[in-house]
mmCIF file of C-alpha atoms and ligand atoms in Angstrom:
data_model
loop_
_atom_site.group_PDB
_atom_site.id
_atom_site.type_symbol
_atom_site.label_atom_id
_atom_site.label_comp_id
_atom_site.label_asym_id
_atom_site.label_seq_id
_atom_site.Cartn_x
_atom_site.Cartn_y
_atom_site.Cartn_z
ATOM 1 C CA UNK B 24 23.759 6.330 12.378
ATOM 2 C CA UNK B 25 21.495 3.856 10.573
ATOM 3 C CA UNK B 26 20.662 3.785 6.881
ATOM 4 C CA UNK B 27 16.897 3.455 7.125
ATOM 5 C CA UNK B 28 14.815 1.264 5.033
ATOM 6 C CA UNK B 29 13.557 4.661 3.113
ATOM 7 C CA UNK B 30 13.189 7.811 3.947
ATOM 8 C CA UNK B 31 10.098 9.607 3.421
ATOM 9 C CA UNK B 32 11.160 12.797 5.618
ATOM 10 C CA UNK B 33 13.859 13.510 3.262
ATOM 11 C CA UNK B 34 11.573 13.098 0.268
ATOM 12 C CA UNK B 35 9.238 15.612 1.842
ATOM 13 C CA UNK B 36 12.199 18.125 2.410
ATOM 14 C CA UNK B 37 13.199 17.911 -1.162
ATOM 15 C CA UNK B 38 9.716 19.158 -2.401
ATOM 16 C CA UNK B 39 8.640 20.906 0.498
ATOM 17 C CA UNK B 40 8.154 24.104 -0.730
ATOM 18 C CA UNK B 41 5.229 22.291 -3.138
ATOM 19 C CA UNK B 42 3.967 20.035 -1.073
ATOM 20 C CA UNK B 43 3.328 22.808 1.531
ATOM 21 C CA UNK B 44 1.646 24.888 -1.085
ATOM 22 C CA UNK B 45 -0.418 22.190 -2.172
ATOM 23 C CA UNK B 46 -1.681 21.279 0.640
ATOM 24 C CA UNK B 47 -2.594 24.949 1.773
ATOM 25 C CA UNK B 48 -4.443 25.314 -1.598
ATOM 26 C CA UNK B 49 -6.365 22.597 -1.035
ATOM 27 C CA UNK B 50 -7.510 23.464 2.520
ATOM 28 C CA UNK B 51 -7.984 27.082 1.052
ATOM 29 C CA UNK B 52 -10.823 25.982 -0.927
ATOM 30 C CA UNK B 53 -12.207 22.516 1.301
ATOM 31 C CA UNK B 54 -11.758 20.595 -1.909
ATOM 32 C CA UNK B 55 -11.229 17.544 0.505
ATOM 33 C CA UNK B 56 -13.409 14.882 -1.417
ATOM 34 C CA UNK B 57 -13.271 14.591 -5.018
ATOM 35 C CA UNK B 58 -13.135 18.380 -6.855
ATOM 36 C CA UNK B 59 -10.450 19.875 -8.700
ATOM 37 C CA UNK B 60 -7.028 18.307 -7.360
ATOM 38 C CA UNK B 61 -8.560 14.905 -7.698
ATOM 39 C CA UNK B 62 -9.734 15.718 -11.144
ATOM 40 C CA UNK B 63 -6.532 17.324 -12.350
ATOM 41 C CA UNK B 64 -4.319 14.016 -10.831
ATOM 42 C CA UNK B 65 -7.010 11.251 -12.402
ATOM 43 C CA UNK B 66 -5.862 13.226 -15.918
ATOM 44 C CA UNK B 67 -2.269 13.320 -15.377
ATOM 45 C CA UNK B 68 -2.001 10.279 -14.025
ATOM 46 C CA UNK B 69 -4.067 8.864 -16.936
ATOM 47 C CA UNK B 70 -1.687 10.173 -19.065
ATOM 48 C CA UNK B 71 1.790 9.507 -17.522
ATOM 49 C CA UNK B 72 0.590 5.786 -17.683
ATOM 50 C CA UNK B 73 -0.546 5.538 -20.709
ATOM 51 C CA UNK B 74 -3.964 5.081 -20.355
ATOM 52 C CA UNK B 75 -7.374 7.107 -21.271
ATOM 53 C CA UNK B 76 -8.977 6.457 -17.934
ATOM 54 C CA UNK B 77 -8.001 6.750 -14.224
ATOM 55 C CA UNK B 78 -10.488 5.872 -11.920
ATOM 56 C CA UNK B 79 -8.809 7.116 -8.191
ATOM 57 C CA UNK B 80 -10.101 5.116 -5.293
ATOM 58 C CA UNK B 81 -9.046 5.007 -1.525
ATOM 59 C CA UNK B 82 -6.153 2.498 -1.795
ATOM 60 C CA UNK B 83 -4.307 -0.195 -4.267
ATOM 61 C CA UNK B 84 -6.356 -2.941 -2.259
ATOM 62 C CA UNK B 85 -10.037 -1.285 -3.084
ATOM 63 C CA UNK B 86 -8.571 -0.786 -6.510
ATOM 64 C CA UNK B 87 -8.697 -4.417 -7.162
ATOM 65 C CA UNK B 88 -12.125 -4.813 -5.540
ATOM 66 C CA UNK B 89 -13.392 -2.367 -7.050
ATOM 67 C CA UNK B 90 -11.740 -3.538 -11.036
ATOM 68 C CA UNK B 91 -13.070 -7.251 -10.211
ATOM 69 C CA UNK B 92 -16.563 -6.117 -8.909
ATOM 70 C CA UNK B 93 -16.967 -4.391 -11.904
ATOM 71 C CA UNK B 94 -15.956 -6.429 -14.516
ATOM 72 C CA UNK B 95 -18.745 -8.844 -13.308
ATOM 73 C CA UNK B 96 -16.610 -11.517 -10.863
ATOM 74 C CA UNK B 97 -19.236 -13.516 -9.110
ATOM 75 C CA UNK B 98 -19.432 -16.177 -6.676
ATOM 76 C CA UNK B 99 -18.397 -19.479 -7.759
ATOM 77 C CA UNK B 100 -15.497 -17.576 -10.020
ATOM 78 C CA UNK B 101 -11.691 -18.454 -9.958
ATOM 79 C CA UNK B 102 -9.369 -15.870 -10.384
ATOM 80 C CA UNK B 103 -6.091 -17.200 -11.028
ATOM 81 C CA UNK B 104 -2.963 -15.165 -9.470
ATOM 82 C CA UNK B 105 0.642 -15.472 -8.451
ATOM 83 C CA UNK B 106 2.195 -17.486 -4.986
ATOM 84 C CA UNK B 107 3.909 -14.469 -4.046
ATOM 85 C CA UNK B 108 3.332 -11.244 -3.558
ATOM 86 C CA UNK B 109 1.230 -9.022 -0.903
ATOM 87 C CA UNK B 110 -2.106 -10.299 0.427
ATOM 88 C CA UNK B 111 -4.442 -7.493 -1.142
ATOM 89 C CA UNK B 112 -3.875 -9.587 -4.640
ATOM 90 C CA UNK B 113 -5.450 -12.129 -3.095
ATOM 91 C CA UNK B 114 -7.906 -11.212 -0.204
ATOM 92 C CA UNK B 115 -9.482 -9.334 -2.996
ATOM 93 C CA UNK B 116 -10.323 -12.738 -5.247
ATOM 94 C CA UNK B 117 -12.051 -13.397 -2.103
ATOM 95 C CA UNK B 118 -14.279 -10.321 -0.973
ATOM 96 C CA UNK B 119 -15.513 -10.316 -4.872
ATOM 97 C CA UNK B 120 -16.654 -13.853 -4.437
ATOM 98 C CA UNK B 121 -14.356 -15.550 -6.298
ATOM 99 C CA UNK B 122 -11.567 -18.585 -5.009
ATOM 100 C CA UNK B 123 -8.003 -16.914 -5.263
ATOM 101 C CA UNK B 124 -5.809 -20.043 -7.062
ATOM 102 C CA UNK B 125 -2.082 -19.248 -6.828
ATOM 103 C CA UNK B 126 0.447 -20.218 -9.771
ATOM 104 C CA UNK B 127 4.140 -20.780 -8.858
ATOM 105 C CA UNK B 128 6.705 -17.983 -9.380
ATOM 106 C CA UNK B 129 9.433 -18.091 -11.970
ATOM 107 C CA UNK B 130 12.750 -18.979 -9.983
ATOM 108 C CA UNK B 131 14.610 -14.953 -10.849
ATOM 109 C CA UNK B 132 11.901 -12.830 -11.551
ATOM 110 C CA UNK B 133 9.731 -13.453 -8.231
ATOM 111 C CA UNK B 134 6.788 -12.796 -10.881
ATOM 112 C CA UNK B 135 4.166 -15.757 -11.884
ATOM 113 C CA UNK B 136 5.509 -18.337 -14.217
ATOM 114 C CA UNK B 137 3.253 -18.443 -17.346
ATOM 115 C CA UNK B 138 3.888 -21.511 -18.177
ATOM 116 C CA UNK B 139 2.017 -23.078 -15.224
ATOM 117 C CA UNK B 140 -1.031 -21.136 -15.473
ATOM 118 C CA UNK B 141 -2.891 -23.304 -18.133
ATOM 119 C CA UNK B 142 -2.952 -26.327 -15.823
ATOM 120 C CA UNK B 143 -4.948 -24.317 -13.144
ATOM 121 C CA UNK B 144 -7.151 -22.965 -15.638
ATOM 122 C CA UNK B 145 -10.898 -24.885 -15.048
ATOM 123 C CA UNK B 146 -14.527 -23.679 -16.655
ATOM 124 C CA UNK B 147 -14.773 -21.531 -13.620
ATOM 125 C CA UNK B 148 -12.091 -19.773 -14.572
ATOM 126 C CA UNK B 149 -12.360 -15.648 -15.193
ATOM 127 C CA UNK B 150 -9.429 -13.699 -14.953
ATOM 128 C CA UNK B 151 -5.696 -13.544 -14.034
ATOM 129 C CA UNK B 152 -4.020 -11.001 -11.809
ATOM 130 C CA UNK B 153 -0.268 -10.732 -12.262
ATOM 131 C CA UNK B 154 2.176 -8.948 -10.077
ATOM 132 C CA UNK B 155 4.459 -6.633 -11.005
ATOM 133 C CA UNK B 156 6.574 -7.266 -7.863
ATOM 134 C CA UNK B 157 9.208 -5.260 -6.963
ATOM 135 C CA UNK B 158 8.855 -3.229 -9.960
ATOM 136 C CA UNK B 159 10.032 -5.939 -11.935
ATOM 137 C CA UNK B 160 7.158 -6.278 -14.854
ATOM 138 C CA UNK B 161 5.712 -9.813 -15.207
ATOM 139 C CA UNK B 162 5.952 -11.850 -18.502
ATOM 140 C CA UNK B 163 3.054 -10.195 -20.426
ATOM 141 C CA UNK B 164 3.390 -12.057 -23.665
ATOM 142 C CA UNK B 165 2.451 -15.602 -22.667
ATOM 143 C CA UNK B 166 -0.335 -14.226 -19.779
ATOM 144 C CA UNK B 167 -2.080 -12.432 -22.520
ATOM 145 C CA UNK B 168 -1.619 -14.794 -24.980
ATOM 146 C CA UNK B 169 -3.318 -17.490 -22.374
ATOM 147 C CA UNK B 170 -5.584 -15.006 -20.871
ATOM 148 C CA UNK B 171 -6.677 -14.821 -24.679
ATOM 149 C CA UNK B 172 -6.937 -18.316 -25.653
ATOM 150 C CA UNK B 173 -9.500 -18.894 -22.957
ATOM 151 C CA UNK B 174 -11.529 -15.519 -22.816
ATOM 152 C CA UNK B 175 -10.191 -14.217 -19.483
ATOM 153 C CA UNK B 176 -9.663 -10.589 -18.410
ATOM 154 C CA UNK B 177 -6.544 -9.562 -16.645
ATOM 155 C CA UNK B 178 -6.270 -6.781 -14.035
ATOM 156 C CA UNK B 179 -2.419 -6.059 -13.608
ATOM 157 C CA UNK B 180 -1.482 -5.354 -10.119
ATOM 158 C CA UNK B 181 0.973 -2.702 -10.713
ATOM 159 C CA UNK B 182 1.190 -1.381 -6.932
ATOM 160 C CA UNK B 183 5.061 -1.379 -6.783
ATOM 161 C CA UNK B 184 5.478 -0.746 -11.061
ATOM 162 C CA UNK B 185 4.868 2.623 -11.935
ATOM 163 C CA UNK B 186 6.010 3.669 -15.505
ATOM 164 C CA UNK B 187 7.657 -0.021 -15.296
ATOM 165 C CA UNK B 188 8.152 -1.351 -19.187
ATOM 166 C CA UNK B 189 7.428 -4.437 -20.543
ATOM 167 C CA UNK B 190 9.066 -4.812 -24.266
ATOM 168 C CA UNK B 191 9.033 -0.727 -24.405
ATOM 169 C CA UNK B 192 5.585 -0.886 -23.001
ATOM 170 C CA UNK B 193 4.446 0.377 -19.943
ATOM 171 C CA UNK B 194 3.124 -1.854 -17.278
ATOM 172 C CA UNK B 195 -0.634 -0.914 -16.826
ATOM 173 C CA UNK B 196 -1.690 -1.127 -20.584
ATOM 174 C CA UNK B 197 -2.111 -4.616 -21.373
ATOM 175 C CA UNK B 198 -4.768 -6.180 -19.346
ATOM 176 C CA UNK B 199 -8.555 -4.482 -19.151
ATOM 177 C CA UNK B 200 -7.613 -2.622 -16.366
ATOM 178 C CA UNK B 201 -4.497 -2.125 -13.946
ATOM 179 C CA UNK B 202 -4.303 -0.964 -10.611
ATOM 180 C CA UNK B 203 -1.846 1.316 -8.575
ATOM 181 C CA UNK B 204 -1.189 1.861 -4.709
ATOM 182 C CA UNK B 205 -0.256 5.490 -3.936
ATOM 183 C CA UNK B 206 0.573 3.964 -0.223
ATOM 184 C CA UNK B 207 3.392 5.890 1.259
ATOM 185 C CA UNK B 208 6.235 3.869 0.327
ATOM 186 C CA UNK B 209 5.257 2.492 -2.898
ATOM 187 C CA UNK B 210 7.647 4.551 -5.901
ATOM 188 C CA UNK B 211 4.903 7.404 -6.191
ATOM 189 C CA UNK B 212 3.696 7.733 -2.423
ATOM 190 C CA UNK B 213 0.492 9.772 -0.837
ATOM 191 C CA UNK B 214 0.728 10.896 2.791
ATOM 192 C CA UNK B 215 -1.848 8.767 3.809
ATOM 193 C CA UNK B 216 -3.679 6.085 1.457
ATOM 194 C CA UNK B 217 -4.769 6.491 -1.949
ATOM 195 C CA UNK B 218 -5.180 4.180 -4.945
ATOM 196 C CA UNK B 219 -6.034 4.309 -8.450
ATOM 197 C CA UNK B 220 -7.015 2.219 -12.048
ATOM 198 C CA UNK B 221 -6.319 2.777 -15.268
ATOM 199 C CA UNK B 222 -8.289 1.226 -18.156
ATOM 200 C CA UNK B 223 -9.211 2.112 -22.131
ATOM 201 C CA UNK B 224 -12.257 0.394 -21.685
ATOM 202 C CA UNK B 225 -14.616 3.040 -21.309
ATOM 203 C CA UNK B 226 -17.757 1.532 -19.828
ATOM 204 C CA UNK B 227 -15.626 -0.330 -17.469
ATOM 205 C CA UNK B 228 -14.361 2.758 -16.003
ATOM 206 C CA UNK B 229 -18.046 4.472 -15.413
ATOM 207 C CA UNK B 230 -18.779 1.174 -13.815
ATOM 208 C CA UNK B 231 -15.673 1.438 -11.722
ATOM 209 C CA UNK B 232 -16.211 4.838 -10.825
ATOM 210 C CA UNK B 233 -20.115 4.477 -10.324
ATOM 211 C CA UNK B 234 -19.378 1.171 -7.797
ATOM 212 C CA UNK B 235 -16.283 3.539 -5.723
ATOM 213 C CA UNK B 236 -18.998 6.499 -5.158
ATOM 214 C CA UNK B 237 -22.043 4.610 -3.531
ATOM 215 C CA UNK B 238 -23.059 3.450 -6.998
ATOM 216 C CA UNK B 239 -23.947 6.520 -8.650
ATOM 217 C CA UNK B 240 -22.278 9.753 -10.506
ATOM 218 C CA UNK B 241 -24.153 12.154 -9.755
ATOM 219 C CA UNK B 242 -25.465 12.690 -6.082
ATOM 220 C CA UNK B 243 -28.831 10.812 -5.440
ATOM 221 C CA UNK B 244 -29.008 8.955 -8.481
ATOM 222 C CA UNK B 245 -27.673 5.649 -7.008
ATOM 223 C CA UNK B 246 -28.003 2.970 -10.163
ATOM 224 C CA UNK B 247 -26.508 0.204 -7.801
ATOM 225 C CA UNK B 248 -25.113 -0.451 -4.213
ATOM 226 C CA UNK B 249 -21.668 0.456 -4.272
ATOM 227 C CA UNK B 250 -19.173 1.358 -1.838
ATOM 228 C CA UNK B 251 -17.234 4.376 -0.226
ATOM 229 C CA UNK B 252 -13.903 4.396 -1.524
ATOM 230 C CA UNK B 253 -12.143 7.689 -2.920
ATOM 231 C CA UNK B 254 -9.202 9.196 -3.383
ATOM 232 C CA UNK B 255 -9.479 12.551 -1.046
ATOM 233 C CA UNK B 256 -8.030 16.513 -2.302
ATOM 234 C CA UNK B 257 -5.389 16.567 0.231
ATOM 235 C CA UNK B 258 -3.909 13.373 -1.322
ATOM 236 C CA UNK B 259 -4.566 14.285 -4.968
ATOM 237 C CA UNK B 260 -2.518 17.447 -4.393
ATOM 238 C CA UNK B 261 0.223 16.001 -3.370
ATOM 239 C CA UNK B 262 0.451 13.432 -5.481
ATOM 240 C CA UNK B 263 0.276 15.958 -8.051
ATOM 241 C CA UNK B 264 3.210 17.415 -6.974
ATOM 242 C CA UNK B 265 5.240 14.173 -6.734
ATOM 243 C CA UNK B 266 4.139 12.550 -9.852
ATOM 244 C CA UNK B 267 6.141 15.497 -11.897
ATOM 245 C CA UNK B 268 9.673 13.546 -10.328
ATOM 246 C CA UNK B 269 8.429 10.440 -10.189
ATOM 247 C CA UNK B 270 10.729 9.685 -13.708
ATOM 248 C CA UNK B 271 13.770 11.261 -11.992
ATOM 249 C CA UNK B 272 13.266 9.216 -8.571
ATOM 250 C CA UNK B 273 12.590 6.333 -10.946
ATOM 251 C CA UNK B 274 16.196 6.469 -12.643
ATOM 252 C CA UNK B 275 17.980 7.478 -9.297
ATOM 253 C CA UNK B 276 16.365 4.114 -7.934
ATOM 254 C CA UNK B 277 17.861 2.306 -10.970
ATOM 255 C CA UNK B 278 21.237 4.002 -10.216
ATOM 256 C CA UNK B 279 21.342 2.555 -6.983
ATOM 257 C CA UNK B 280 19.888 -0.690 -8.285
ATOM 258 C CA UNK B 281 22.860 -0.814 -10.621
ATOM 259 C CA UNK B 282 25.651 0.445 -7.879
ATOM 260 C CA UNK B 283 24.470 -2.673 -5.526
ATOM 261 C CA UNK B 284 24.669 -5.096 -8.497
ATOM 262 C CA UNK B 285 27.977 -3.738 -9.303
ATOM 263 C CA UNK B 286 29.180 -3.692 -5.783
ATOM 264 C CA UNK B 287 27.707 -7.123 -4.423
ATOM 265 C CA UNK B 288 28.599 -8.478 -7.685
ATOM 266 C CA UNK B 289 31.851 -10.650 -6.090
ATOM 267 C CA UNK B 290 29.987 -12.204 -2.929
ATOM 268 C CA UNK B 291 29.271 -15.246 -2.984
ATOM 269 C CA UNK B 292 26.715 -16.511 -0.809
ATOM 270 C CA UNK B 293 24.037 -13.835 -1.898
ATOM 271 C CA UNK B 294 21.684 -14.507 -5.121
ATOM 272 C CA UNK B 295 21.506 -10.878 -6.586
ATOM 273 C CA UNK B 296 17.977 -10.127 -8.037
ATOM 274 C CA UNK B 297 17.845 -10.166 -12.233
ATOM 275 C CA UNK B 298 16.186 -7.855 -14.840
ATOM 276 C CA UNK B 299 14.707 -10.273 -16.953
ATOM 277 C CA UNK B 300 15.058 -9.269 -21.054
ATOM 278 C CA UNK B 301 13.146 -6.510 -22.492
ATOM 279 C CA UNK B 302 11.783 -5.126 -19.285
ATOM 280 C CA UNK B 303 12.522 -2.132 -17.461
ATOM 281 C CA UNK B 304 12.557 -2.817 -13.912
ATOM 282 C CA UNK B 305 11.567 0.189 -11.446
ATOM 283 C CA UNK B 306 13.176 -0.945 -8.272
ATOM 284 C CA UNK B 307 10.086 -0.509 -6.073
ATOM 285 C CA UNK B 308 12.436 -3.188 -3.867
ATOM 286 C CA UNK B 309 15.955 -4.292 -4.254
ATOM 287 C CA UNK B 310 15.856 -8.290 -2.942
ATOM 288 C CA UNK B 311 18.597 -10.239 -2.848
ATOM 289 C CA UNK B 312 18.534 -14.207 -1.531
ATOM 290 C CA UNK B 313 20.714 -15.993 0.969
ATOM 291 C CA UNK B 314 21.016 -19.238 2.296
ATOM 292 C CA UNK B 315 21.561 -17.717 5.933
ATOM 293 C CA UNK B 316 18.621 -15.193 4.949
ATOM 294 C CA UNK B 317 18.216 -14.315 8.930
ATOM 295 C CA UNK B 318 22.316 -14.523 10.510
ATOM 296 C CA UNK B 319 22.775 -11.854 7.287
ATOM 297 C CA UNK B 320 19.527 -9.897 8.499
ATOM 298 C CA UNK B 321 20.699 -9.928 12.398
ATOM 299 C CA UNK B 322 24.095 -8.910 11.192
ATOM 300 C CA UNK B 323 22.751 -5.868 9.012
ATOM 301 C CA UNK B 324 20.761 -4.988 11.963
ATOM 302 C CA UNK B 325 23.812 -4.932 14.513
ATOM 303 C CA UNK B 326 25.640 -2.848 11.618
ATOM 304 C CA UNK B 327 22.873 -0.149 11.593
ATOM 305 C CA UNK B 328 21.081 -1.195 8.324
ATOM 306 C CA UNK B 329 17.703 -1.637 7.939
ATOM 307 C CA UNK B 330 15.758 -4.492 5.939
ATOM 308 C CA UNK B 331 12.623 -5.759 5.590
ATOM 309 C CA UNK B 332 11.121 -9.725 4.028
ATOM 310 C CA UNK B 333 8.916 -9.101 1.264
ATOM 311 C CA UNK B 334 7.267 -11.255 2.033
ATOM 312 C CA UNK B 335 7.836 -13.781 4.596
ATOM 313 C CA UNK B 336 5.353 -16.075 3.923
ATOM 314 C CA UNK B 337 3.895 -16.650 0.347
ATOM 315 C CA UNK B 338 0.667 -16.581 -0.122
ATOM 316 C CA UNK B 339 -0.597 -19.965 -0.403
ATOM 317 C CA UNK B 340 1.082 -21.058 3.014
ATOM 318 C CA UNK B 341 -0.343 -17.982 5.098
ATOM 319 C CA UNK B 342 -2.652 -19.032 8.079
ATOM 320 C CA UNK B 343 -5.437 -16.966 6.253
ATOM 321 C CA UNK B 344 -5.539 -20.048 3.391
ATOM 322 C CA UNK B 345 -5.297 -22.985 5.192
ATOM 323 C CA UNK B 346 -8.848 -23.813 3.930
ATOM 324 C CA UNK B 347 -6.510 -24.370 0.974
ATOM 325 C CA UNK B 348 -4.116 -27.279 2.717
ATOM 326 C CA UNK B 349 -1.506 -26.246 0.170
ATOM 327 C CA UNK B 350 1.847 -28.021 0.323
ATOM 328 C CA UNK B 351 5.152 -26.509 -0.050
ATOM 329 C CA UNK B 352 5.803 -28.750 -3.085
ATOM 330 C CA UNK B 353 2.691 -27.698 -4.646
ATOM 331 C CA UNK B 354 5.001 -23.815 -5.133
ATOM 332 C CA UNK B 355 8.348 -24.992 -4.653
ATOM 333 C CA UNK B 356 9.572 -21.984 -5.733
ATOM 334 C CA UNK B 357 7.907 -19.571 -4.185
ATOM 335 C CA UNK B 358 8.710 -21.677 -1.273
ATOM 336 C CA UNK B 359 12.214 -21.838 -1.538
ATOM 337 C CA UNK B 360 12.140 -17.850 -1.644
ATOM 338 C CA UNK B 361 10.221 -16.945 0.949
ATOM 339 C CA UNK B 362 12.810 -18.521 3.833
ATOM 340 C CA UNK B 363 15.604 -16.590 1.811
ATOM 341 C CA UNK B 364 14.496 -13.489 0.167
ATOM 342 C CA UNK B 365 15.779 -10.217 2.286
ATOM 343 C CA UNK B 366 15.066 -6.574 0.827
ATOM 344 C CA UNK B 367 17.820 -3.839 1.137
ATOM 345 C CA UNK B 368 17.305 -0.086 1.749
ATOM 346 C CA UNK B 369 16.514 1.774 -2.085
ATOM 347 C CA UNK B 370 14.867 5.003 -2.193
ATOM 348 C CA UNK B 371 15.494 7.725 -4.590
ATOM 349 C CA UNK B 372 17.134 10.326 -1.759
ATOM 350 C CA UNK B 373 19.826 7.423 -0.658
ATOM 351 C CA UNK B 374 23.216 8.967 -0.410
ATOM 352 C CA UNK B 375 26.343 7.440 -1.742
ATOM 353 C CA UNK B 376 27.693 7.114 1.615
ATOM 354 C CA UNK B 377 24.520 5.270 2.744
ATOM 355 C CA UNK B 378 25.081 2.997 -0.137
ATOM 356 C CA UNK B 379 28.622 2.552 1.172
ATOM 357 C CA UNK B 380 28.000 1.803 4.468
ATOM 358 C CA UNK B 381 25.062 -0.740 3.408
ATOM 359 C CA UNK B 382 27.892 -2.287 1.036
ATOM 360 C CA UNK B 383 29.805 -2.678 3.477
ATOM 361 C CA UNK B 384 27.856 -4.077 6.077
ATOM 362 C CA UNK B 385 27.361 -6.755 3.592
ATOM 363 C CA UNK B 386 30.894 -7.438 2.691
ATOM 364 C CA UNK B 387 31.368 -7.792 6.239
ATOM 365 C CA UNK B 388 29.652 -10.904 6.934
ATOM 366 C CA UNK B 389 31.190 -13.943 6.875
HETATM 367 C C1 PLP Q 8 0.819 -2.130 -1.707
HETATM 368 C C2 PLP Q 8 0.223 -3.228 -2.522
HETATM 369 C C3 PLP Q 8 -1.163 -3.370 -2.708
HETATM 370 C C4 PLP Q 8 -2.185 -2.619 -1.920
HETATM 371 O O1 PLP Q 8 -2.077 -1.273 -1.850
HETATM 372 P P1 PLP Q 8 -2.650 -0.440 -0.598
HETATM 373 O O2 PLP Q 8 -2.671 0.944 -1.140
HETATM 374 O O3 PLP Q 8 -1.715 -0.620 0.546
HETATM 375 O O4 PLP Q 8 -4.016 -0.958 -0.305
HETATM 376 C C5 PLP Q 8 -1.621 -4.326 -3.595
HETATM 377 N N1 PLP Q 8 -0.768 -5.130 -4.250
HETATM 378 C C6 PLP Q 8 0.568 -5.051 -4.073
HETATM 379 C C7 PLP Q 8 1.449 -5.972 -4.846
HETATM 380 C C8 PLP Q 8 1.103 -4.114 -3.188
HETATM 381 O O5 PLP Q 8 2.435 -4.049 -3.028
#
């Protein structure tokens, strides 16, 4: 038997009884685009981050277009964002106009290193986009501070952070606005894709909304070009239904987040990952590093465990930024990870003896 990566069948049988009911209430009343569900889940999402507005969109990826586009990025623009993470962060800089420039990661947080982000700052500077990655919250204090100093916004990419905290604060609340993926395997998961943002900024969330629904509010009344991207009923429903355990699946993923750092504690050979001070990590992805990254990843394989590199190749070295000619030295770190970063199976429904036999599998190679 293998331990799978995660396990979204035996989420669904945990909650099926809701889920099912959900769904048949929504096809009961062919709310399948916008109406009640997705009204009811923009509020309680709003509120279980924190935030006065939620602005539900197709997918974390058109939730970034959609928070750039509206706060006004333009061609010519640089947004500044991290060397590692997944490609939306960045092929969004791009499809709003702007020039993606990467900043190195800090060496045990996988999360952009603050202190390098003034040097890549120019005049055609606009905004920073930091990563929550992993679940781990990025160092907030400095960006701000920086993102302050020189009249920036920041849009936190909080795909793989929900109710994260950041000194007691949740992840999602500092920058002007903050995006979510409700992908299937992110911590609070759709069946199928949905996104979201969050903002206080009032304005910025009509223009948000008004640019996701073909540039208007109201039907007909089109005030700009916009685009098609919304969050349908089906989806809203069930994310309804998850988001009222997404605090328990939270703490069982920091259970087995502690377990592995207890149990792999003794190897040597493997670079656990770290919770940084003052944050509270959500375990969206448990990474550890090793030297021999791939023997370890062909010998978990042969043992019947299942991992996954997240993500292979950082950003600035992917084919799709050559235009770029970025060096490895140029993000040493981010570098260094990316040949020995390996993610291990984590999902809230993991049983101990899954644990075990991933443990194990470990221990066993030499
Ligand atoms: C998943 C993810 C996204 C994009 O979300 P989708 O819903 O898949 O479009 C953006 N940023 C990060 C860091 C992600 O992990």
């Amino acid at each position: 038997m293998t331990v799978p990566f995660a396990d979204l069948h035996a989420q669904y049988l945990s909650i099926k009884g809701d889920i099912d009911a959900a769904i048949a209430d929504v096809i009961a009343s062919s709310a399948y685009i916008r109406g009640p569900h997705v009204e009811r889940f923009e509020e309680e999402f709003a509120a279980a981050v924190d935030r006065p507005h939620c602005v539900s969109c197709g997918n974390g990826t058109d939730a970034l277009y959609i928070a750039m586009h509206a706060l006004g990025v333009k061609p010519g623009d640089e947004v500044i964002t991290t060397a590692h993470s997944w490609i939306s962060t960045s092929e969004t800089i791009s499809q709003a106009g702007a020039v993606p420039v990467f900043v190195d990661t800090l060496p045990d947080s996988f999360t952009i290193d603050p202190d390098q982000i003034a040097a890549k700052i120019t005049p055609r500077t606009v905004g920073i986009i930091p990563v929550h990655l992993y679940g781990q919250p990025a160092d907030m204090d400095p960006i701000m501070e920086i993102a302050s100093r020189h009249n920036l916004w920041v849009i936190e990419d909080c795909a793989q952070a929900h109710l994260a905290r950041y000194k007691g604060r949740q992840v999602g609340t500092f920058g002007a606005a903050a995006t979510f993926s409700f992908y299937p395997g992110k911590n609070l998961g759709a069946m199928g894709d949905a996104g979201a943002i969050v903002t206080a900024d009032t304005a910025l969330a009509e223009r948000m909304a008004m640019f996701a629904r073909h540039g208007g509010l109201r039907k007909g009344d089109h005030r700009i070009e916009g685009i098609n991207s919304r969050l349908d009923g089906l989806q809203a429903a069930i994310l309804s239904v998850k988001l009222r355990h997404l605090p328990d699946w939270t703490r069982a993923r920091q259970r087995l987040a502690a377990t592995y750092l207890e149990k792999l504690a003794h190897l040597s050979g493997l670079r656990l990952p770290q919770v940084m001070p003052d944050r509270e990590h959500v375990w969206h992805l448990f990474v550890v590093r090793s030297e021999q990254r791939d023997a370890l990843k062909a010998h978990l394989e042969a043992k019947g465990v299942q991992t996954v590199i997240n993500y292979p190749v950082a950003l600035p070295f992917l084919p799709a930024y050559a235009r770029f000619a970025h060096k490895p030295e140029d993000f040493p770190v981010a570098h260094a990870n990316q040949s020995r970063i390996l993610s291990l199976p984590i999902f809230a429904e993991m049983t101990d003896s899954q644990m075990d036999r991933v443990v194990a599998a470990i221990a066993s190679h030499g």
